[in-house]
């Protein structure tokens, strides 16, 4: 949900267009919803249709989409992203930015995203097929129509972390990721992450 424009953004793999990652804007009115024109996010195919994530950056009023792009399933697949800007009933995207380029994304993997409004960062959790499907979490900062990423944090506690889902606890700023852990008989498990940040500015600094 884009709270700046009061619109819904849906991201999907368009099977009628070479499975390219695609976005469409919805407008809710009463008990009805209408849609604008579908927009291609990338000309590369969305090789793994499970690998799509979308979240709204309420600080910048932007949508961030993450998806698997190019290659064939399990080979030469990259994890990419693009910043979307909603205008009226349409959405436009900036240039693609690669999150992970080492052939990531297992066929049973998925990614999940959530925005940390306190830190002003987007958190993306995914199963990295280029690193034994380990649960990997990366933080991204949106500026204009692009995004920059910080070093990844990898969790070794779960084996192959698949079927990933994440959410932010806005009161504490904690980021919870739940997943299926192959290291423990595919049990459902969770892990909590938190981004360290400060709200220190020149106007609220008291002294040492």
XYZ file of C-alpha atoms in Angstrom:
208
model
C 0.000 0.000 0.000
C 1.341 3.412 -1.064
C 0.054 5.658 1.716
C 1.407 8.790 -0.002
C -0.859 8.294 -3.019
C -3.508 6.050 -1.418
C -2.915 3.362 -4.026
C -2.289 -0.367 -4.031
C 0.714 -1.677 -5.993
C 0.695 -5.287 -7.166
C 3.794 -6.989 -8.570
C 3.596 -10.205 -10.563
C 5.289 -12.371 -13.180
C 3.474 -11.834 -16.490
C 3.108 -15.245 -18.101
C 1.716 -13.622 -21.235
C 4.882 -11.530 -21.641
C 7.858 -13.886 -21.213
C 7.302 -13.945 -17.415
C 8.733 -10.426 -17.108
C 8.326 -8.775 -13.690
C 5.388 -6.397 -13.957
C 3.603 -3.894 -11.715
C 0.114 -2.429 -11.752
C -1.547 0.282 -9.642
C -4.943 -0.251 -8.061
C -7.404 2.357 -6.776
C -9.908 1.338 -4.121
C -13.325 2.975 -4.104
C -15.893 1.672 -1.655
C -15.988 -2.075 -2.155
C -14.514 -1.939 -5.658
C -10.997 -1.680 -7.092
C -9.893 -0.486 -10.525
C -6.484 -0.843 -12.163
C -4.288 1.272 -14.369
C -2.084 -0.013 -17.171
C 0.436 -2.760 -16.384
C 4.076 -1.616 -16.479
C 7.118 -3.778 -17.210
C 9.723 -3.475 -14.477
C 12.399 -5.259 -16.474
C 12.786 -6.718 -19.970
C 14.463 -9.758 -18.376
C 12.243 -12.681 -17.544
C 11.281 -13.381 -13.949
C 12.947 -16.833 -13.960
C 11.676 -17.870 -10.550
C 8.120 -16.646 -10.143
C 8.359 -17.089 -6.362
C 11.081 -14.476 -6.261
C 9.124 -11.248 -6.113
C 8.897 -8.843 -3.240
C 7.475 -5.336 -2.887
C 7.341 -2.844 -0.017
C 6.604 0.851 0.474
C 9.153 3.383 1.756
C 6.971 5.837 3.674
C 9.893 8.230 4.244
C 10.526 8.796 0.536
C 7.098 7.904 -0.794
C 8.569 5.219 -3.063
C 7.944 1.552 -3.798
C 10.837 -0.912 -3.923
C 10.480 -4.098 -5.947
C 12.914 -7.043 -5.762
C 12.849 -9.949 -8.213
C 14.839 -12.724 -9.872
C 15.964 -11.723 -13.353
C 17.545 -13.367 -16.375
C 19.133 -16.761 -16.884
C 17.289 -20.017 -16.538
C 15.976 -21.590 -13.362
C 18.965 -22.247 -11.084
C 21.535 -20.880 -13.586
C 22.864 -17.337 -14.124
C 19.955 -15.859 -12.219
C 20.491 -12.519 -10.527
C 18.552 -10.863 -7.733
C 17.660 -7.325 -8.807
C 15.566 -4.402 -7.684
C 14.019 -1.172 -8.930
C 12.494 1.883 -7.265
C 8.950 2.708 -8.337
C 7.142 6.064 -8.274
C 3.348 6.102 -8.352
C 1.664 8.912 -10.257
C -2.086 8.816 -10.686
C -3.005 5.308 -11.800
C 0.443 4.453 -13.185
C 3.907 3.655 -11.866
C 7.360 4.298 -13.340
C 10.667 2.681 -12.384
C 14.271 3.826 -12.123
C 17.249 1.794 -13.272
C 17.693 -1.781 -12.093
C 20.095 -2.269 -9.180
C 21.598 -5.711 -8.516
C 21.248 -7.037 -4.978
C 23.043 -10.346 -5.535
C 24.698 -11.501 -8.762
C 26.178 -14.914 -7.926
C 23.433 -17.126 -9.325
C 21.143 -16.788 -6.326
C 17.613 -17.976 -5.814
C 16.806 -21.619 -5.301
C 13.675 -22.986 -6.921
C 12.020 -23.298 -3.513
C 13.216 -19.932 -2.264
C 11.404 -16.669 -1.840
C 12.150 -13.157 -0.725
C 10.334 -10.863 1.648
C 10.679 -7.158 2.337
C 9.753 -4.638 5.014
C 10.512 -0.950 5.577
C 12.117 0.238 8.819
C 10.817 3.794 9.191
C 13.042 4.485 12.194
C 16.232 3.707 10.312
C 14.821 4.846 6.969
C 15.935 1.598 5.329
C 14.380 -1.241 3.395
C 15.196 -4.725 4.669
C 15.180 -7.650 2.245
C 15.420 -11.278 3.367
C 16.066 -14.027 0.851
C 17.375 -17.543 0.356
C 20.779 -17.322 -1.381
C 21.284 -20.262 -3.751
C 24.805 -18.984 -4.421
C 25.605 -19.597 -0.749
C 23.956 -22.935 0.087
C 20.493 -21.322 0.284
C 21.410 -19.596 3.549
C 19.062 -16.968 4.872
C 20.514 -13.609 3.858
C 19.356 -10.149 4.911
C 20.413 -6.895 3.253
C 19.520 -3.266 4.009
C 18.867 -0.740 1.255
C 18.473 3.043 1.278
C 16.359 4.764 -1.357
C 17.417 8.124 -2.784
C 15.407 9.550 -5.653
C 14.761 6.726 -8.089
C 17.657 4.489 -7.063
C 18.686 2.365 -4.081
C 22.042 1.540 -2.502
C 22.714 -1.585 -0.458
C 24.857 -2.294 2.575
C 26.837 -5.462 3.296
C 24.700 -8.558 3.698
C 24.141 -10.351 6.983
C 24.016 -14.130 6.684
C 22.453 -16.466 9.218
C 24.013 -19.948 9.481
C 21.507 -21.271 11.997
C 18.907 -22.690 9.650
C 20.640 -24.553 6.861
C 18.708 -23.833 3.674
C 16.270 -21.120 4.677
C 13.318 -21.300 2.295
C 9.741 -20.035 2.255
C 10.804 -16.723 3.771
C 8.352 -14.157 5.203
C 9.205 -10.970 7.088
C 7.586 -8.089 8.936
C 8.592 -5.042 10.991
C 7.435 -4.376 14.553
C 7.061 -0.601 14.237
C 7.100 -0.013 18.001
C 10.537 -1.579 18.528
C 12.032 -1.437 15.035
C 12.684 -5.191 15.162
C 12.582 -7.114 11.865
C 11.191 -10.640 12.198
C 11.903 -13.234 9.521
C 10.159 -16.603 9.567
C 11.290 -19.480 7.366
C 11.405 -23.221 6.825
C 14.692 -24.500 8.313
C 16.194 -27.497 6.520
C 18.812 -27.890 9.264
C 16.051 -28.898 11.672
C 13.663 -31.182 9.775
C 12.124 -28.254 7.863
C 10.564 -26.848 11.011
C 9.178 -23.333 10.919
C 11.584 -20.993 12.718
C 12.121 -17.286 13.162
C 14.936 -14.831 13.742
C 14.873 -11.192 14.830
C 17.170 -8.546 13.339
C 17.501 -4.866 14.125
C 19.305 -2.071 12.297
C 21.459 0.159 14.466
C 20.977 3.868 13.785
C 20.935 7.249 15.505
C 18.681 10.274 15.166
C 21.505 12.594 16.258
C 21.541 15.942 14.448
C 23.291 19.279 14.934
C 20.173 20.639 16.636
C 19.613 17.900 19.206
C 23.251 17.332 20.195
C 23.811 18.280 23.840
C 27.493 17.532 24.357
C 29.935 14.956 25.684
